[in-house]
Short mmCIF file of C-alpha atoms and ligand atoms in Angstrom, two decimals:
data_model
loop_
_atom_site.label_atom_id
_atom_site.label_comp_id
_atom_site.label_asym_id
_atom_site.label_seq_id
_atom_site.Cartn_x
_atom_site.Cartn_y
_atom_site.Cartn_z
CA GLN V 16 -8.17 30.86 0.88
CA THR V 17 -9.89 27.85 -0.51
CA GLY V 18 -8.47 26.75 -3.83
CA LYS V 19 -9.80 23.93 -6.51
CA PHE V 20 -6.70 22.21 -6.93
CA THR V 21 -6.73 20.04 -9.74
CA TYR V 22 -3.84 17.69 -11.02
CA ASP V 23 -3.36 14.39 -13.27
CA PRO V 24 -2.08 11.60 -11.00
CA GLY V 25 -1.38 9.63 -14.08
CA PHE V 26 -3.82 6.98 -13.62
CA THR V 27 -7.64 7.40 -14.79
CA SER V 28 -9.35 7.81 -11.32
CA THR V 29 -12.97 9.07 -10.53
CA ALA V 30 -12.68 11.53 -7.60
CA SER V 31 -14.24 9.27 -4.67
CA CYS V 32 -15.11 12.71 -2.44
CA GLU V 33 -14.15 16.14 -2.13
CA SER V 34 -12.00 16.94 0.90
CA GLY V 35 -10.06 20.45 2.03
CA LEU V 36 -7.78 18.53 4.31
CA THR V 37 -4.69 17.59 2.63
CA TYR V 38 -3.49 18.28 -0.75
CA ILE V 39 -0.85 15.69 -2.75
CA ASP V 40 1.27 16.36 -6.01
CA GLY V 41 2.46 13.31 -6.70
CA GLY V 42 4.54 14.46 -9.79
CA GLU V 43 6.04 17.26 -7.63
CA GLY V 44 6.39 15.68 -4.30
CA VAL V 45 4.16 17.86 -2.75
CA LEU V 46 2.08 17.44 0.42
CA LEU V 47 -0.10 20.25 2.25
CA HIS V 48 -2.25 19.99 5.18
CA ARG V 49 -5.11 22.60 5.45
CA GLY V 50 -2.18 24.69 2.98
CA TYR V 51 0.82 24.39 5.34
CA PRO V 52 3.43 22.33 3.79
CA ILE V 53 4.39 19.58 5.76
CA GLY V 54 7.85 20.32 6.12
CA GLN V 55 6.98 23.26 7.82
CA LEU V 56 4.79 21.56 10.23
CA ALA V 57 7.19 18.91 10.96
CA GLU V 58 9.65 21.55 11.83
CA ASN V 59 7.98 24.17 13.73
CA ALA V 60 4.24 22.48 14.82
CA SER V 61 3.46 19.78 17.58
CA PHE V 62 1.38 16.95 16.68
CA MET V 63 -1.11 18.38 18.84
CA GLU V 64 -1.27 21.53 16.86
CA VAL V 65 -1.68 19.28 13.55
CA ALA V 66 -4.55 17.40 15.10
CA TYR V 67 -6.44 20.50 15.95
CA LEU V 68 -5.50 22.13 12.28
CA LEU V 69 -7.00 18.95 10.30
CA LEU V 70 -9.88 18.84 12.66
CA ASN V 71 -10.89 22.57 12.55
CA ASN V 72 -9.17 23.91 9.37
CA GLU V 73 -6.82 26.82 11.03
CA LEU V 74 -3.89 26.60 13.29
CA PRO V 75 -4.86 27.64 16.77
CA THR V 76 -4.03 30.48 18.97
CA ALA V 77 -2.65 29.63 22.20
CA GLU V 78 -5.91 30.04 24.13
CA GLU V 79 -7.58 27.75 21.52
CA PHE V 80 -4.90 25.31 21.94
CA GLU V 81 -4.49 24.97 25.72
CA GLN V 82 -8.30 24.47 25.57
CA PHE V 83 -7.98 21.69 23.33
CA ARG V 84 -5.13 19.93 24.81
CA TRP V 85 -6.67 20.16 28.21
CA THR V 86 -9.96 18.48 26.34
CA ILE V 87 -7.76 15.74 24.74
CA THR V 88 -6.11 14.95 28.11
CA ARG V 89 -9.46 14.39 30.03
CA HIS V 90 -10.11 11.41 27.62
CA THR V 91 -6.93 9.52 28.26
CA MET V 92 -8.02 6.89 30.06
CA VAL V 93 -9.58 3.61 29.16
CA HIS V 94 -12.68 2.32 30.88
CA GLU V 95 -11.48 -0.46 33.44
CA GLN V 96 -13.47 -3.21 31.83
CA LEU V 97 -11.93 -2.30 28.31
CA ALA V 98 -8.64 -3.12 30.26
CA THR V 99 -10.07 -6.58 31.30
CA PHE V 100 -10.97 -7.18 27.51
CA PHE V 101 -7.71 -6.96 26.87
CA ARG V 102 -6.86 -10.23 28.98
CA GLY V 103 -8.39 -11.74 26.69
CA PHE V 104 -5.75 -11.86 24.20
CA ARG V 105 -2.92 -14.48 23.68
CA ARG V 106 0.36 -12.54 24.68
CA ASP V 107 1.64 -13.45 21.56
CA ALA V 108 -0.96 -11.36 19.71
CA HIS V 109 0.07 -9.13 17.22
CA PRO V 110 -0.53 -5.29 18.56
CA MET V 111 -2.45 -4.89 15.48
CA ALA V 112 -5.06 -7.56 15.88
CA VAL V 113 -5.17 -6.37 19.67
CA MET V 114 -5.60 -2.38 18.57
CA CYS V 115 -8.56 -3.72 15.67
CA GLY V 116 -10.21 -5.40 18.51
CA ALA V 117 -9.71 -2.84 21.35
CA VAL V 118 -10.89 0.07 18.99
CA GLY V 119 -14.05 -1.30 17.70
CA ALA V 120 -14.84 -2.47 21.37
CA MET V 121 -14.92 1.32 22.38
CA SER V 122 -18.30 1.23 20.93
CA ALA V 123 -19.39 -1.48 23.43
CA PHE V 124 -18.46 0.93 26.26
CA TYR V 125 -18.73 4.36 25.47
CA HIS V 126 -22.42 4.64 24.12
CA ASP V 127 -22.57 8.36 24.63
CA SER V 128 -20.80 8.95 21.78
CA THR V 129 -22.03 6.50 19.24
CA ASP V 130 -24.93 8.81 17.74
CA ILE V 131 -23.47 10.13 14.39
CA THR V 132 -26.66 12.47 14.18
CA ASP V 133 -25.69 14.54 17.20
CA PRO V 134 -22.77 16.87 16.56
CA GLN V 135 -21.94 17.06 20.25
CA GLN V 136 -21.68 12.83 20.40
CA ARG V 137 -19.33 13.12 17.09
CA MET V 138 -17.20 15.64 18.57
CA ILE V 139 -16.83 13.57 21.88
CA ALA V 140 -16.23 10.11 19.99
CA SER V 141 -13.56 12.54 18.21
CA HIS V 142 -11.61 13.34 21.34
CA ARG V 143 -11.88 9.89 23.06
CA LEU V 144 -10.32 8.26 20.01
CA ILE V 145 -7.59 10.71 19.64
CA ALA V 146 -6.43 10.47 23.42
CA LYS V 147 -7.12 6.92 24.00
CA MET V 148 -5.37 5.41 21.02
CA PRO V 149 -1.82 6.33 22.72
CA THR V 150 -2.96 4.59 25.85
CA LEU V 151 -4.20 1.50 23.92
CA ALA V 152 -0.93 1.45 21.94
CA ALA V 153 0.65 1.45 24.90
CA MET V 154 -1.44 -1.15 26.55
CA ALA V 155 -1.13 -3.35 23.31
CA TYR V 156 2.78 -3.10 23.71
CA LYS V 157 2.60 -3.78 27.65
CA TYR V 158 0.49 -6.76 27.40
CA THR V 159 2.41 -8.46 25.03
CA ILE V 160 5.91 -8.02 26.96
CA GLY V 161 3.92 -9.16 30.44
CA GLN V 162 4.15 -5.86 32.32
CA PRO V 163 1.45 -3.91 33.83
CA PHE V 164 -0.49 -1.17 32.13
CA LEU V 165 0.99 2.27 33.09
CA TYR V 166 -2.31 4.92 33.67
CA PRO V 167 -1.84 8.12 31.51
CA ASP V 168 0.41 11.22 33.38
CA ASN V 169 -1.91 14.19 32.11
CA GLU V 170 0.93 16.70 33.45
CA LEU V 171 3.12 15.16 29.94
CA SER V 172 2.83 16.02 26.61
CA TYR V 173 0.08 13.93 24.24
CA THR V 174 3.68 12.11 22.83
CA GLY V 175 5.57 12.24 26.33
CA ASN V 176 2.58 10.43 27.90
CA PHE V 177 2.80 7.88 25.13
CA LEU V 178 6.40 7.30 26.00
CA ARG V 179 5.95 7.05 29.82
CA MET V 180 2.78 4.51 29.17
CA THR V 181 5.30 2.19 26.75
CA PHE V 182 8.45 2.43 28.39
CA GLY V 183 7.95 3.10 31.98
CA VAL V 184 6.94 1.09 34.63
CA PRO V 185 5.26 1.38 38.23
CA ALA V 186 8.62 0.74 40.35
CA GLU V 187 10.24 3.46 38.66
CA HIS V 188 10.01 7.30 37.73
CA TYR V 189 10.32 7.58 34.17
CA GLU V 190 12.49 10.89 32.80
CA VAL V 191 11.01 11.86 29.14
CA ASP V 192 13.69 12.19 26.78
CA PRO V 193 13.23 15.78 24.95
CA VAL V 194 14.72 14.55 21.94
CA VAL V 195 13.18 11.57 21.55
CA GLU V 196 9.21 12.92 22.47
CA LYS V 197 10.26 15.97 19.51
CA ALA V 198 11.26 13.35 17.42
CA LEU V 199 8.38 11.10 17.57
CA ASP V 200 5.99 14.09 17.75
CA ARG V 201 7.44 14.71 14.44
CA ILE V 202 7.00 10.90 13.21
CA PHE V 203 3.19 11.33 14.52
CA ILE V 204 2.95 14.62 11.98
CA LEU V 205 4.69 12.78 9.21
CA HIS V 206 1.84 10.01 9.74
CA ALA V 207 -1.20 12.31 10.35
CA ASP V 208 -2.97 12.20 6.93
CA HIS V 209 -2.42 11.69 3.41
CA GLU V 210 -5.47 11.97 1.54
CA GLN V 211 -7.60 9.47 0.37
CA ASN V 212 -5.29 6.83 1.03
CA ALA V 213 -6.60 2.93 1.58
CA SER V 214 -7.18 3.35 5.47
CA THR V 215 -8.80 6.65 5.24
CA SER V 216 -10.96 5.46 2.21
CA THR V 217 -12.16 2.45 4.31
CA VAL V 218 -12.83 5.02 7.26
CA ARG V 219 -14.72 7.12 4.86
CA LEU V 220 -16.88 4.34 3.39
CA ALA V 221 -17.75 2.45 6.21
CA GLY V 222 -18.68 6.08 8.23
CA SER V 223 -20.95 6.35 4.54
CA SER V 224 -23.21 3.62 5.91
CA GLY V 225 -23.88 5.61 9.38
CA ALA V 226 -21.39 3.48 11.21
CA ASN V 227 -20.49 4.45 14.32
CA PRO V 228 -16.77 5.91 14.76
CA PHE V 229 -15.17 3.55 16.63
CA ALA V 230 -16.51 0.89 13.96
CA CYS V 231 -14.81 2.65 11.45
CA ILE V 232 -11.48 3.80 13.11
CA ALA V 233 -11.13 0.03 13.53
CA ALA V 234 -12.14 -0.77 9.74
CA GLY V 235 -9.13 1.87 9.20
CA ILE V 236 -6.84 -0.08 11.33
CA ALA V 237 -7.59 -3.43 9.65
CA CYS V 238 -6.97 -2.18 6.48
CA LEU V 239 -3.98 -0.33 7.40
CA TRP V 240 -2.17 -3.64 8.69
CA GLY V 241 -1.60 -4.91 5.25
CA PRO V 242 2.34 -4.70 4.26
CA ALA V 243 1.42 -2.52 1.03
CA HIS V 244 0.13 0.13 3.41
CA GLY V 245 1.17 0.82 6.59
CA GLY V 246 2.28 -2.48 7.25
CA ALA V 247 5.25 -1.64 5.34
CA ASN V 248 6.81 0.07 7.87
CA GLU V 249 7.62 -3.31 9.69
CA ALA V 250 8.16 -5.17 6.52
CA ALA V 251 10.87 -2.41 5.22
CA LEU V 252 13.16 -2.77 8.87
CA ASN V 253 12.73 -6.71 8.20
CA MET V 254 13.96 -6.13 4.82
CA LEU V 255 16.69 -4.01 5.60
CA ARG V 256 17.74 -6.19 8.58
CA GLU V 257 17.40 -9.42 6.04
CA ILE V 258 19.78 -7.36 3.59
CA GLY V 259 22.33 -7.12 6.16
CA THR V 260 25.24 -5.44 4.18
CA PRO V 261 25.54 -2.90 1.64
CA GLU V 262 27.43 -5.85 -0.18
CA ARG V 263 23.94 -7.97 -0.36
CA ILE V 264 21.98 -5.09 -1.97
CA PRO V 265 22.14 -6.02 -5.62
CA GLU V 266 20.90 -9.09 -5.11
CA TYR V 267 17.77 -7.61 -3.55
CA ILE V 268 17.81 -4.75 -6.28
CA ALA V 269 17.60 -7.81 -8.63
CA ARG V 270 14.81 -9.43 -6.93
CA ALA V 271 12.58 -6.74 -6.95
CA LYS V 272 12.97 -5.96 -10.56
CA ASN V 273 12.38 -9.41 -11.43
CA LYS V 274 8.62 -9.56 -12.71
CA ASP V 275 8.68 -13.72 -11.87
CA ASP V 276 9.26 -12.85 -8.35
CA PRO V 277 7.10 -11.09 -6.24
CA PHE V 278 9.48 -9.75 -3.67
CA ARG V 279 9.11 -5.99 -3.39
CA LEU V 280 11.38 -3.09 -2.04
CA MET V 281 9.37 -2.41 0.97
CA GLY V 282 9.26 0.97 1.92
CA PHE V 283 9.97 1.64 -2.23
CA GLY V 284 6.80 3.38 -4.63
CA HIS V 285 3.83 4.74 -4.01
CA ARG V 286 0.28 5.02 -5.66
CA VAL V 287 0.54 8.63 -6.29
CA TYR V 288 4.30 10.19 -5.56
CA LYS V 289 6.13 9.55 -8.69
CA ASN V 290 8.97 11.75 -6.80
CA TYR V 291 10.53 11.63 -3.64
CA ASP V 292 7.77 11.43 -1.06
CA PRO V 293 8.52 14.69 1.43
CA ARG V 294 8.13 12.87 4.57
CA ALA V 295 10.84 10.15 3.71
CA THR V 296 13.19 13.30 3.56
CA VAL V 297 12.26 14.58 6.97
CA MET V 298 12.35 11.19 8.16
CA GLN V 299 15.70 10.33 7.15
CA GLN V 300 16.91 13.79 8.69
CA THR V 301 15.23 12.55 12.04
CA VAL V 302 17.19 9.18 11.55
CA ARG V 303 20.38 11.57 11.82
CA GLU V 304 19.05 13.44 14.71
CA VAL V 305 18.05 10.48 17.07
CA PHE V 306 21.27 8.53 16.22
CA LYS V 307 23.02 11.60 17.22
CA ALA V 308 21.17 12.23 20.16
CA MET V 309 21.03 8.83 21.35
CA ASN V 310 24.62 7.93 20.25
CA VAL V 311 23.05 5.28 18.56
CA LYS V 312 24.82 3.01 15.49
CA ASP V 313 22.95 0.76 13.59
CA PRO V 314 24.20 -0.70 10.31
CA VAL V 315 20.85 -1.09 9.07
CA PHE V 316 20.79 2.70 8.41
CA ASP V 317 23.37 2.60 6.06
CA VAL V 318 22.15 -0.28 4.38
CA ALA V 319 19.21 2.17 4.05
CA LEU V 320 21.18 5.09 2.76
CA LYS V 321 23.29 2.69 0.35
CA LEU V 322 20.09 1.04 -0.97
CA GLU V 323 18.45 3.98 -1.69
CA GLU V 324 21.59 5.51 -3.63
CA ILE V 325 22.05 2.44 -5.83
CA ALA V 326 17.88 2.15 -6.62
CA LEU V 327 17.78 5.86 -7.63
CA ASN V 328 20.71 5.26 -9.87
CA ASP V 329 18.89 2.44 -11.56
CA ASP V 330 17.10 2.59 -14.65
CA TYR V 331 14.16 0.60 -13.44
CA PHE V 332 13.49 2.73 -10.58
CA VAL V 333 13.99 5.71 -12.58
CA GLU V 334 11.71 4.95 -15.31
CA LYS V 335 8.91 3.40 -12.90
CA LYS V 336 9.50 6.61 -11.01
CA LEU V 337 10.05 4.37 -7.41
CA PHE V 338 11.40 6.65 -4.34
CA PRO V 339 11.09 5.89 -0.87
CA ASN V 340 7.80 6.51 0.48
CA VAL V 341 7.55 7.57 4.23
CA ASP V 342 7.62 4.01 5.59
CA PHE V 343 11.59 3.77 4.36
CA TYR V 344 13.30 4.94 7.19
CA SER V 345 10.34 4.80 9.69
CA GLY V 346 11.50 1.61 11.15
CA VAL V 347 15.04 2.81 11.67
CA VAL V 348 14.41 5.55 13.73
CA LEU V 349 11.52 3.46 15.98
CA SER V 350 13.65 1.05 16.37
CA ALA V 351 16.34 3.20 17.78
CA ILE V 352 14.27 4.53 20.18
CA GLY V 353 13.33 0.99 21.64
CA PHE V 354 9.73 -0.02 19.67
CA PRO V 355 9.89 -3.51 18.65
CA THR V 356 8.90 -4.19 14.65
CA SER V 357 5.60 -5.68 15.62
CA MET V 358 4.70 -1.88 17.28
CA PHE V 359 5.48 0.19 13.93
CA THR V 360 2.26 -0.04 12.39
CA ALA V 361 0.54 0.21 15.59
CA LEU V 362 1.96 3.70 15.76
CA PHE V 363 1.11 4.61 12.49
CA ALA V 364 -2.46 3.78 13.41
CA LEU V 365 -1.98 6.34 16.71
CA ALA V 366 -1.05 8.88 14.15
CA ARG V 367 -3.20 8.31 11.96
CA THR V 368 -6.01 8.34 13.95
CA VAL V 369 -6.41 12.28 13.85
CA GLY V 370 -6.55 11.92 9.98
CA TRP V 371 -9.22 9.13 10.14
CA VAL V 372 -11.23 10.96 12.68
CA ALA V 373 -10.77 14.28 10.42
CA GLN V 374 -11.94 13.38 7.28
CA TRP V 375 -14.51 10.79 9.02
CA ASN V 376 -16.19 14.27 10.69
CA GLU V 377 -15.84 16.20 7.54
CA MET V 378 -17.65 13.38 5.69
CA ILE V 379 -20.20 12.81 7.88
CA SER V 380 -21.46 16.45 8.92
CA ASP V 381 -21.94 16.82 4.78
CA PRO V 382 -25.63 17.33 4.49
CA ALA V 383 -25.21 15.80 0.62
CA GLN V 384 -23.57 12.85 2.10
CA LYS V 385 -24.88 9.40 0.72
CA ILE V 386 -23.55 5.53 1.34
CA GLY V 387 -20.90 4.80 -0.57
CA ARG V 388 -21.39 2.63 -3.58
CA PRO V 389 -18.09 1.39 -5.51
CA ARG V 390 -19.03 0.89 -8.95
CA GLN V 391 -17.39 -2.62 -11.14
CA LEU V 392 -16.84 -3.17 -14.53
CA TYR V 393 -18.86 -6.98 -14.68
CA THR V 394 -16.65 -9.77 -16.28
CA GLY V 395 -18.69 -12.70 -15.28
CA PRO V 396 -20.82 -15.11 -17.75
CA THR V 397 -23.74 -13.76 -19.46
CA GLN V 398 -27.72 -14.84 -18.60
CA ARG V 399 -27.86 -18.62 -18.52
CA ASP V 400 -30.57 -20.80 -17.29
CA TYR V 401 -30.23 -23.20 -14.02
CA VAL V 402 -29.05 -26.43 -15.11
CA PRO V 403 -30.11 -29.56 -12.39
CA ILE V 404 -27.03 -31.38 -11.01
CA ASP V 405 -27.80 -35.09 -12.66
CA LYS V 406 -27.59 -33.02 -15.86
CA ARG V 407 -23.72 -30.79 -15.26
C1 LIG Z 515 1.78 3.64 2.52
O1 LIG Z 515 -1.66 5.73 -0.47
C2 LIG Z 515 -0.76 6.08 0.33
O2 LIG Z 515 -1.29 7.48 0.55
C3 LIG Z 515 -0.69 5.37 1.43
C4 LIG Z 515 0.82 5.92 2.41
C5 LIG Z 515 0.01 6.45 3.35
O3 LIG Z 515 -0.23 8.19 4.11
O4 LIG Z 515 -1.84 6.68 3.43
O5 LIG Z 515 1.25 6.46 1.58
C6 LIG Z 515 1.37 4.87 3.03
O6 LIG Z 515 1.06 2.57 2.19
C7 LIG Z 515 3.03 4.23 1.59
C8 LIG Z 515 3.36 2.68 0.61
C9 LIG Z 515 3.90 2.00 1.67
N1 LIG Z 515 3.91 0.41 0.58
C10 LIG Z 515 5.20 0.30 0.57
O7 LIG Z 515 6.34 0.72 0.53
C11 LIG Z 515 5.28 -1.42 -0.09
C12 LIG Z 515 6.20 -1.39 -1.38
N2 LIG Z 515 5.95 -0.91 -2.38
C13 LIG Z 515 4.72 -1.36 -3.39
O8 LIG Z 515 4.16 -2.32 -2.98
C14 LIG Z 515 4.20 -0.47 -4.60
O9 LIG Z 515 5.03 0.50 -4.63
C15 LIG Z 515 3.14 0.16 -3.91
C16 LIG Z 515 1.70 -0.90 -3.56
C17 LIG Z 515 3.15 1.27 -2.98
C18 LIG Z 515 2.16 0.88 -5.32
O10 LIG Z 515 2.41 -0.31 -6.05
P1 LIG Z 515 1.44 0.12 -7.55
O11 LIG Z 515 0.23 1.10 -7.32
O12 LIG Z 515 1.46 -0.92 -8.28
O13 LIG Z 515 3.10 1.09 -7.95
P2 LIG Z 515 3.07 1.79 -9.34
O14 LIG Z 515 1.91 1.88 -10.52
O15 LIG Z 515 3.88 2.96 -9.00
O16 LIG Z 515 4.14 0.57 -10.07
C19 LIG Z 515 4.80 1.14 -10.88
C20 LIG Z 515 5.75 -0.16 -11.20
C21 LIG Z 515 4.77 -1.93 -10.99
O17 LIG Z 515 5.63 -2.59 -12.42
P3 LIG Z 515 4.93 -2.52 -13.50
O18 LIG Z 515 3.58 -3.33 -13.20
O19 LIG Z 515 4.83 -1.11 -14.35
O20 LIG Z 515 5.56 -3.51 -14.54
O21 LIG Z 515 6.88 -0.39 -10.36
C22 LIG Z 515 6.63 -1.40 -9.55
C23 LIG Z 515 5.08 -1.88 -9.76
O22 LIG Z 515 5.14 -3.62 -9.75
N3 LIG Z 515 6.79 -1.41 -8.62
C24 LIG Z 515 7.91 -2.10 -7.07
C25 LIG Z 515 7.85 -1.39 -6.34
N4 LIG Z 515 6.28 -0.72 -6.15
C26 LIG Z 515 6.11 -0.18 -7.58
N5 LIG Z 515 8.90 -2.71 -8.15
C27 LIG Z 515 10.01 -3.05 -6.95
N6 LIG Z 515 9.55 -2.70 -5.89
C28 LIG Z 515 8.57 -1.95 -5.41
N7 LIG Z 515 8.51 -1.15 -3.99
#
């Protein structure tokens, strides 16, 4: 049943669009995708089921899911010349720089899915983007460590395929660990979509001009990279490692509270959530599961738990309603799985591509859609006449 949810986000804003994909109640810490609570989806669904839900408004039947899965796997390979394009980067390029370039370059390779007026081409572009992001992210990782690219293996699940392309090598058989596969699939679900966040708004704004979908998603990747947004997962783990021991936490809490210090607790606070980010709850539970299954002990998790405990009992954070967000624990579990911090935001982009594509489709298929044009409050000088340079 479609309901018109309204809530006061606590700040004045003019709604930039209407959307039926994701509902957030920041005060209550509620996150729904097409009406389904994130906790239930994370517990029961697969990332590809959530992708289908976001794209098609309903969870798929078994037959619909198999058809969707088959369609996505048909697009997992990338054009061989795109692999050549990859080899133009420096080895020490940040994976997000590579992803920006490679995804933008897709519009130079897949001309038959750039005409946004054709619903068929829009659908093919959507499937290509969702299918190729894991391949491109794995290639970005392999390239930086000097290992050969692995072709997709479409017998594996979406996430299993990504794990093998990332951590497998041609010389050996790679066995997907089902615990890691399930944990990573759940992490992808937690990052799939999140209403009109900065990068999704970027994708919509770019799409509103009629730009092709590959260029729009590349714009979203660029925006997500910022440390205040998707780059926070990499920054949060670097911060936890720098803190190192629970004894040093008070020093960082003090810095975060000092208005003269630009330091912020990475992974804490949110533009909308003024309560616990429901994704952080699931993420913390996932850390425990992966640590147990992989028999991992990382003191950085203890630092994270202690920092959360201290912050949530500190008046500054309580008054300003600052809670852990999705990025606070994600780096801990991604590091345990074996990803370097430089890959964390690329993984966020991989997962968020599903939301970006679904939001782009929702916008572009609205016949009343017009080009976006954010307004401003002018604060510059009033009108005045030109003064020749010798008279200034
Ligand atoms: C994501 O929008 C989305 O949905 C994004 C996202 C998604 O799924 O797409 O959820 C993903 O981007 C999560 C956020 C990841 N970023 C970080 O963890 C970086 C650290 N967080 C901060 O930079 C900050 O919390 C923001 C950028 C996330 C929000 O900044 P705001 O809008 O300024 O937060 P606010 O208005 O709630 O801040 C209230 C006060 C401010 O101080 P005052 O001006 O009132 O004196 O709290 C302060 C802020 O300066 N504050 C913090 C803080 N976050 C806010 N102080 C210390 N540490 C922090 N982390």
